[in-house]
Short mmCIF file of C-alpha atoms in Angstrom, two decimals:
data_model
loop_
_atom_site.label_atom_id
_atom_site.label_comp_id
_atom_site.label_asym_id
_atom_site.label_seq_id
_atom_site.Cartn_x
_atom_site.Cartn_y
_atom_site.Cartn_z
CA UNK A 1 -30.18 -3.98 3.66
CA UNK A 2 -27.41 -6.37 2.62
CA UNK A 3 -24.20 -4.71 1.53
CA UNK A 4 -21.97 -6.12 -1.20
CA UNK A 5 -18.20 -5.88 -1.52
CA UNK A 6 -16.06 -6.29 -4.61
CA UNK A 7 -12.44 -7.03 -3.71
CA UNK A 8 -10.05 -6.19 -6.56
CA UNK A 9 -6.81 -7.97 -5.72
CA UNK A 10 -4.12 -10.39 -6.84
CA UNK A 11 -5.07 -14.09 -7.25
CA UNK A 12 -6.88 -15.16 -4.08
CA UNK A 13 -5.79 -18.79 -4.39
CA UNK A 14 -2.11 -17.90 -3.81
CA UNK A 15 -2.32 -15.59 -0.77
CA UNK A 16 -0.87 -16.27 2.68
CA UNK A 17 -3.97 -15.93 4.85
CA UNK A 18 -1.92 -15.52 8.05
CA UNK A 19 -0.52 -12.24 6.72
CA UNK A 20 -2.80 -11.08 3.92
CA UNK A 21 -4.59 -7.85 4.85
CA UNK A 22 -7.10 -8.14 1.99
CA UNK A 23 -8.15 -11.53 3.33
CA UNK A 24 -8.62 -9.96 6.77
CA UNK A 25 -10.99 -7.43 5.22
CA UNK A 26 -12.95 -10.20 3.52
CA UNK A 27 -13.33 -12.04 6.82
CA UNK A 28 -14.60 -8.89 8.53
CA UNK A 29 -17.09 -8.06 5.77
CA UNK A 30 -18.43 -11.62 5.76
CA UNK A 31 -18.83 -11.54 9.56
CA UNK A 32 -21.01 -8.45 9.10
CA UNK A 33 -23.26 -10.23 6.61
CA UNK A 34 -21.87 -8.63 3.46
CA UNK A 35 -21.97 -10.49 0.14
CA UNK A 36 -18.43 -10.97 -1.14
CA UNK A 37 -17.22 -10.80 -4.73
CA UNK A 38 -13.70 -11.06 -6.08
CA UNK A 39 -11.92 -10.11 -9.29
CA UNK A 40 -8.52 -9.09 -10.62
CA UNK A 41 -7.88 -5.73 -12.34
CA UNK A 42 -7.90 -7.32 -15.79
CA UNK A 43 -11.49 -8.40 -15.13
CA UNK A 44 -12.68 -4.78 -15.18
CA UNK A 45 -14.07 -3.38 -18.43
CA UNK A 46 -15.93 -0.41 -19.90
CA UNK A 47 -18.75 -0.40 -22.44
CA UNK A 48 -19.56 3.22 -23.34
CA UNK A 49 -20.22 4.65 -19.87
CA UNK A 50 -20.99 1.35 -18.16
CA UNK A 51 -18.21 -0.12 -16.01
CA UNK A 52 -18.44 -3.89 -15.58
CA UNK A 53 -16.53 -6.73 -13.96
CA UNK A 54 -16.27 -10.44 -14.58
CA UNK A 55 -16.27 -11.54 -10.95
CA UNK A 56 -16.98 -14.48 -8.67
CA UNK A 57 -19.08 -14.53 -5.55
CA UNK A 58 -17.00 -16.05 -2.78
CA UNK A 59 -17.07 -17.29 0.79
CA UNK A 60 -13.95 -17.16 2.95
CA UNK A 61 -12.69 -19.32 5.81
CA UNK A 62 -9.75 -18.80 8.13
CA UNK A 63 -8.41 -22.25 7.26
CA UNK A 64 -5.07 -22.97 5.63
CA UNK A 65 -5.39 -24.58 2.19
CA UNK A 66 -9.17 -24.22 2.38
CA UNK A 67 -9.60 -20.49 2.71
CA UNK A 68 -12.22 -19.76 0.06
CA UNK A 69 -14.83 -21.17 -2.26
CA UNK A 70 -16.10 -19.44 -5.37
CA UNK A 71 -19.15 -19.62 -7.60
CA UNK A 72 -19.07 -19.49 -11.37
CA UNK A 73 -17.89 -16.19 -12.91
CA UNK A 74 -20.59 -13.66 -13.69
CA UNK A 75 -20.76 -10.23 -15.24
CA UNK A 76 -21.90 -7.40 -12.94
CA UNK A 77 -21.96 -3.61 -13.29
CA UNK A 78 -19.63 -1.95 -10.78
CA UNK A 79 -22.55 0.24 -9.76
CA UNK A 80 -24.22 -2.88 -8.28
CA UNK A 81 -21.69 -3.03 -5.44
CA UNK A 82 -21.99 -1.12 -2.20
CA UNK A 83 -18.22 -0.82 -1.95
CA UNK A 84 -15.14 -1.72 -3.97
CA UNK A 85 -11.78 -2.26 -2.26
CA UNK A 86 -8.90 -1.74 -4.67
CA UNK A 87 -6.10 -3.87 -3.22
CA UNK A 88 -3.92 -4.74 -6.22
CA UNK A 89 -0.24 -4.89 -5.33
CA UNK A 90 2.29 -2.81 -7.32
CA UNK A 91 3.96 -2.50 -9.77
CA UNK A 92 2.20 0.79 -10.32
CA UNK A 93 2.14 0.61 -14.11
CA UNK A 94 -0.16 1.98 -16.82
CA UNK A 95 -2.58 -0.96 -16.50
CA UNK A 96 -2.98 -0.05 -12.82
CA UNK A 97 -3.69 3.56 -13.79
CA UNK A 98 -6.25 2.47 -16.39
CA UNK A 99 -8.00 0.44 -13.67
CA UNK A 100 -8.29 3.54 -11.49
CA UNK A 101 -10.03 5.41 -14.31
CA UNK A 102 -12.70 2.69 -14.50
CA UNK A 103 -13.05 2.69 -10.72
CA UNK A 104 -13.36 6.46 -10.64
CA UNK A 105 -16.20 6.29 -13.15
CA UNK A 106 -17.89 3.65 -10.96
CA UNK A 107 -17.53 5.97 -7.98
CA UNK A 108 -19.15 8.81 -9.91
CA UNK A 109 -22.03 6.42 -10.58
CA UNK A 110 -22.58 5.85 -6.87
CA UNK A 111 -20.26 3.06 -5.69
CA UNK A 112 -17.84 3.80 -2.84
CA UNK A 113 -14.26 2.92 -3.83
CA UNK A 114 -11.57 2.55 -1.15
CA UNK A 115 -8.97 3.98 -1.47
CA UNK A 116 -10.18 6.84 -3.69
CA UNK A 117 -9.12 6.06 -7.28
CA UNK A 118 -7.86 9.57 -8.05
CA UNK A 119 -5.73 9.56 -4.92
CA UNK A 120 -4.30 6.16 -5.84
CA UNK A 121 -3.04 7.88 -9.01
CA UNK A 122 -1.98 11.12 -7.37
CA UNK A 123 -0.21 9.75 -4.30
CA UNK A 124 2.72 7.72 -5.53
CA UNK A 125 3.96 5.75 -2.54
CA UNK A 126 7.51 7.08 -2.84
CA UNK A 127 6.89 10.60 -4.21
CA UNK A 128 3.96 11.47 -1.92
CA UNK A 129 6.47 11.88 0.92
CA UNK A 130 7.49 15.16 -0.77
CA UNK A 131 4.24 16.69 0.49
CA UNK A 132 5.63 16.26 4.02
CA UNK A 133 9.29 17.34 3.71
CA UNK A 134 9.59 18.15 7.41
CA UNK A 135 9.38 14.40 8.13
CA UNK A 136 11.50 12.95 5.32
CA UNK A 137 15.21 12.25 4.86
CA UNK A 138 17.24 14.19 2.30
CA UNK A 139 15.83 13.10 -1.05
CA UNK A 140 16.24 13.66 -4.76
CA UNK A 141 14.15 12.27 -7.63
CA UNK A 142 15.77 12.34 -11.06
CA UNK A 143 16.54 10.41 -14.22
CA UNK A 144 19.76 12.29 -14.85
CA UNK A 145 22.78 10.30 -13.70
CA UNK A 146 24.82 13.41 -12.89
CA UNK A 147 22.15 14.60 -10.45
CA UNK A 148 22.01 11.24 -8.74
CA UNK A 149 25.81 10.95 -8.60
CA UNK A 150 26.07 14.45 -7.11
CA UNK A 151 23.61 13.41 -4.40
CA UNK A 152 25.66 10.32 -3.62
CA UNK A 153 28.85 12.41 -3.56
CA UNK A 154 27.27 14.83 -1.07
CA UNK A 155 25.65 12.36 1.33
CA UNK A 156 28.12 9.48 0.84
CA UNK A 157 25.71 6.70 1.92
CA UNK A 158 22.47 6.56 -0.06
CA UNK A 159 19.49 4.34 -0.87
CA UNK A 160 18.46 4.21 -4.54
CA UNK A 161 15.05 2.81 -5.51
CA UNK A 162 12.43 2.80 -8.29
CA UNK A 163 9.19 4.72 -7.90
CA UNK A 164 6.84 1.91 -8.87
CA UNK A 165 7.97 -1.17 -6.93
CA UNK A 166 7.20 -2.90 -3.65
CA UNK A 167 8.60 -5.44 -1.21
CA UNK A 168 12.16 -4.13 -1.38
CA UNK A 169 12.57 -5.01 -5.07
CA UNK A 170 15.44 -3.20 -6.86
CA UNK A 171 16.47 -1.19 -3.78
CA UNK A 172 20.21 -0.51 -3.64
CA UNK A 173 22.45 0.90 -0.92
CA UNK A 174 25.24 2.87 -2.61
CA UNK A 175 28.25 4.49 -0.94
CA UNK A 176 30.53 7.19 -2.27
CA UNK A 177 33.07 5.77 -4.74
CA UNK A 178 31.07 2.55 -5.19
CA UNK A 179 32.43 1.05 -8.45
CA UNK A 180 28.94 -0.13 -9.42
CA UNK A 181 27.20 3.22 -9.10
CA UNK A 182 26.96 3.89 -12.84
CA UNK A 183 25.40 0.54 -13.72
CA UNK A 184 22.98 0.78 -10.78
CA UNK A 185 21.79 4.19 -11.94
CA UNK A 186 21.56 3.01 -15.55
CA UNK A 187 19.46 0.04 -14.44
CA UNK A 188 17.08 2.06 -12.27
CA UNK A 189 16.65 4.94 -14.75
CA UNK A 190 16.65 2.80 -17.90
CA UNK A 191 19.64 4.77 -19.14
CA UNK A 192 18.25 8.13 -18.13
CA UNK A 193 14.70 7.59 -19.41
CA UNK A 194 12.91 6.91 -16.09
CA UNK A 195 12.82 8.73 -12.75
CA UNK A 196 14.31 7.09 -9.68
CA UNK A 197 14.58 8.13 -6.04
CA UNK A 198 17.67 8.61 -3.91
CA UNK A 199 17.39 9.04 -0.13
CA UNK A 200 20.07 9.56 2.47
CA UNK A 201 20.74 6.25 4.24
CA UNK A 202 19.23 6.09 7.73
CA UNK A 203 21.35 3.99 10.14
CA UNK A 204 18.32 3.41 12.38
CA UNK A 205 17.18 0.78 9.87
CA UNK A 206 18.95 -1.68 12.20
CA UNK A 207 16.06 -1.08 14.64
CA UNK A 208 13.48 -1.76 11.95
CA UNK A 209 11.45 -0.18 9.18
CA UNK A 210 8.26 0.60 11.13
CA UNK A 211 4.86 0.12 9.46
CA UNK A 212 2.29 2.49 10.94
CA UNK A 213 -1.35 1.95 9.94
CA UNK A 214 -3.79 4.85 9.65
CA UNK A 215 -7.46 3.89 9.34
CA UNK A 216 -10.02 6.57 8.53
CA UNK A 217 -7.63 9.15 9.94
CA UNK A 218 -6.99 7.21 13.17
CA UNK A 219 -3.42 6.16 13.97
CA UNK A 220 -3.28 2.55 15.19
CA UNK A 221 -1.29 2.49 18.49
CA UNK A 222 0.89 -0.48 17.45
CA UNK A 223 3.45 -0.90 14.68
CA UNK A 224 5.22 -3.75 12.96
CA UNK A 225 8.99 -3.22 12.89
CA UNK A 226 10.46 -5.01 9.87
CA UNK A 227 14.01 -5.91 11.00
CA UNK A 228 16.57 -6.58 8.25
CA UNK A 229 18.16 -10.00 8.18
CA UNK A 230 21.92 -10.26 8.76
CA UNK A 231 23.88 -8.58 5.98
CA UNK A 232 20.79 -6.80 4.60
CA UNK A 233 19.78 -3.14 4.60
CA UNK A 234 16.15 -3.83 3.61
CA UNK A 235 13.61 -4.57 6.30
CA UNK A 236 10.85 -5.61 3.90
CA UNK A 237 9.30 -8.95 4.84
CA UNK A 238 9.41 -9.96 1.18
CA UNK A 239 13.18 -9.36 1.27
CA UNK A 240 13.72 -11.61 4.29
CA UNK A 241 13.08 -9.16 7.11
CA UNK A 242 11.42 -10.32 10.31
CA UNK A 243 8.32 -8.60 11.69
CA UNK A 244 8.33 -7.55 15.34
CA UNK A 245 5.08 -6.02 16.70
CA UNK A 246 5.52 -3.22 19.24
CA UNK A 247 3.66 -0.18 20.63
CA UNK A 248 4.00 3.00 18.62
CA UNK A 249 6.38 5.61 20.04
CA UNK A 250 5.18 9.10 20.95
CA UNK A 251 7.31 10.59 18.17
CA UNK A 252 5.94 8.18 15.56
CA UNK A 253 2.38 8.82 16.73
CA UNK A 254 2.87 12.59 16.61
CA UNK A 255 4.20 12.49 13.04
CA UNK A 256 1.46 10.12 11.83
CA UNK A 257 -1.24 12.30 13.39
CA UNK A 258 0.07 15.33 11.50
CA UNK A 259 -0.10 13.43 8.19
CA UNK A 260 -3.47 11.75 8.82
CA UNK A 261 -5.78 14.75 8.06
CA UNK A 262 -4.33 15.11 4.55
CA UNK A 263 -4.91 11.41 3.92
CA UNK A 264 -8.53 11.66 5.01
CA UNK A 265 -9.06 14.73 2.84
CA UNK A 266 -7.89 12.74 -0.17
CA UNK A 267 -10.16 9.74 0.53
CA UNK A 268 -7.27 7.53 1.66
CA UNK A 269 -8.96 5.50 4.37
CA UNK A 270 -6.39 2.73 4.81
CA UNK A 271 -2.75 3.80 4.62
CA UNK A 272 0.59 2.44 5.81
CA UNK A 273 3.36 4.88 6.70
CA UNK A 274 6.90 3.52 6.64
CA UNK A 275 9.22 5.14 9.18
CA UNK A 276 12.91 4.57 9.83
CA UNK A 277 14.12 6.39 12.91
CA UNK A 278 12.16 9.65 12.91
CA UNK A 279 11.86 9.83 9.10
CA UNK A 280 8.91 8.92 6.87
CA UNK A 281 10.30 7.06 3.85
CA UNK A 282 7.12 5.89 2.10
CA UNK A 283 3.34 6.40 2.29
CA UNK A 284 1.68 3.17 1.12
CA UNK A 285 -1.81 3.63 -0.34
CA UNK A 286 -2.27 0.82 -2.86
CA UNK A 287 -2.31 -2.31 -0.70
CA UNK A 288 -0.80 -1.67 2.75
CA UNK A 289 -0.10 -4.80 4.78
CA UNK A 290 0.88 -5.82 8.34
CA UNK A 291 -2.69 -5.60 9.73
CA UNK A 292 -3.08 -9.31 10.41
CA UNK A 293 0.17 -9.53 12.38
CA UNK A 294 -0.88 -6.66 14.67
CA UNK A 295 -4.38 -8.05 15.14
CA UNK A 296 -2.98 -11.43 16.14
CA UNK A 297 -0.37 -10.01 18.51
CA UNK A 298 -2.59 -7.54 20.35
CA UNK A 299 -6.07 -9.04 20.03
CA UNK A 300 -7.46 -5.99 18.24
CA UNK A 301 -9.72 -5.70 15.18
CA UNK A 302 -8.26 -3.13 12.81
CA UNK A 303 -10.43 -4.32 9.92
CA UNK A 304 -13.53 -3.44 11.93
CA UNK A 305 -12.39 0.19 12.12
CA UNK A 306 -12.30 0.40 8.33
CA UNK A 307 -15.70 -1.23 7.88
CA UNK A 308 -17.24 0.96 10.58
CA UNK A 309 -16.10 3.94 8.51
CA UNK A 310 -17.31 2.40 5.23
CA UNK A 311 -20.75 1.58 6.63
CA UNK A 312 -21.12 5.14 7.91
CA UNK A 313 -20.66 6.36 4.33
CA UNK A 314 -23.23 3.97 2.83
CA UNK A 315 -27.03 4.25 2.85
CA UNK A 316 -28.59 2.63 5.92
#
């Protein structure tokens, strides 16, 4: 039996194949003989109870500037695919949520969707840390400026960030008596109309924001430490941080292994924990990255672990 994969992602023509995890998954699926199809979230649609995509069948190559070829677009029911990987980057907006409803209906009709669409909705990458308070820094989530200012007053050195972003966008470090605190809070909360997160600043960021990958409940024994550039407090690669692969520490492994069973229970088969020091700051479920860097550095095949798990869930 030939399996088929639909990859729902951002435009494939503009990705960096050296770092793009979705591309790594496509390479692995193709090596296993899967048929590959690609679309963007806006290509999904619903007609009564039938979920459909305008997609392209593709082939991929690990060659810069020549990494894929695509056939003419075609319309296919989502139920035709063996598996759908939902790998659209944030922002996590209403269009993203609408996409998960269509994917959930496809899953009810027999197609495996990774990660589980309901869990993509339920497990906000910032807020989901609240389910594991024993591993998180002091945190408050609020739209009210007085609550956020009281938190800053108490902890004196704080990170403020939106709940729907990625790549370090709109993340602010704010200290007690910062003259810009009011305008920062107004910007993040849209003048008190939108929730934002405040976390106590963790000085260990100087040693890196560690990305820990968990695949089908298994903690990968290597991490990518995103080290902030000089003068920065954000380690995100998109914000200029540098990625340094290294073995996972015993403490990091222990924490990740305690979180992993809950992820598996929710159908979250590919997840990236972000840890600074001994704190979990985010649980990335939409489109976790850093797989390709670890595979290259250590000669391992993380993508194969995911597809081994997927194939075990599909008919022989």
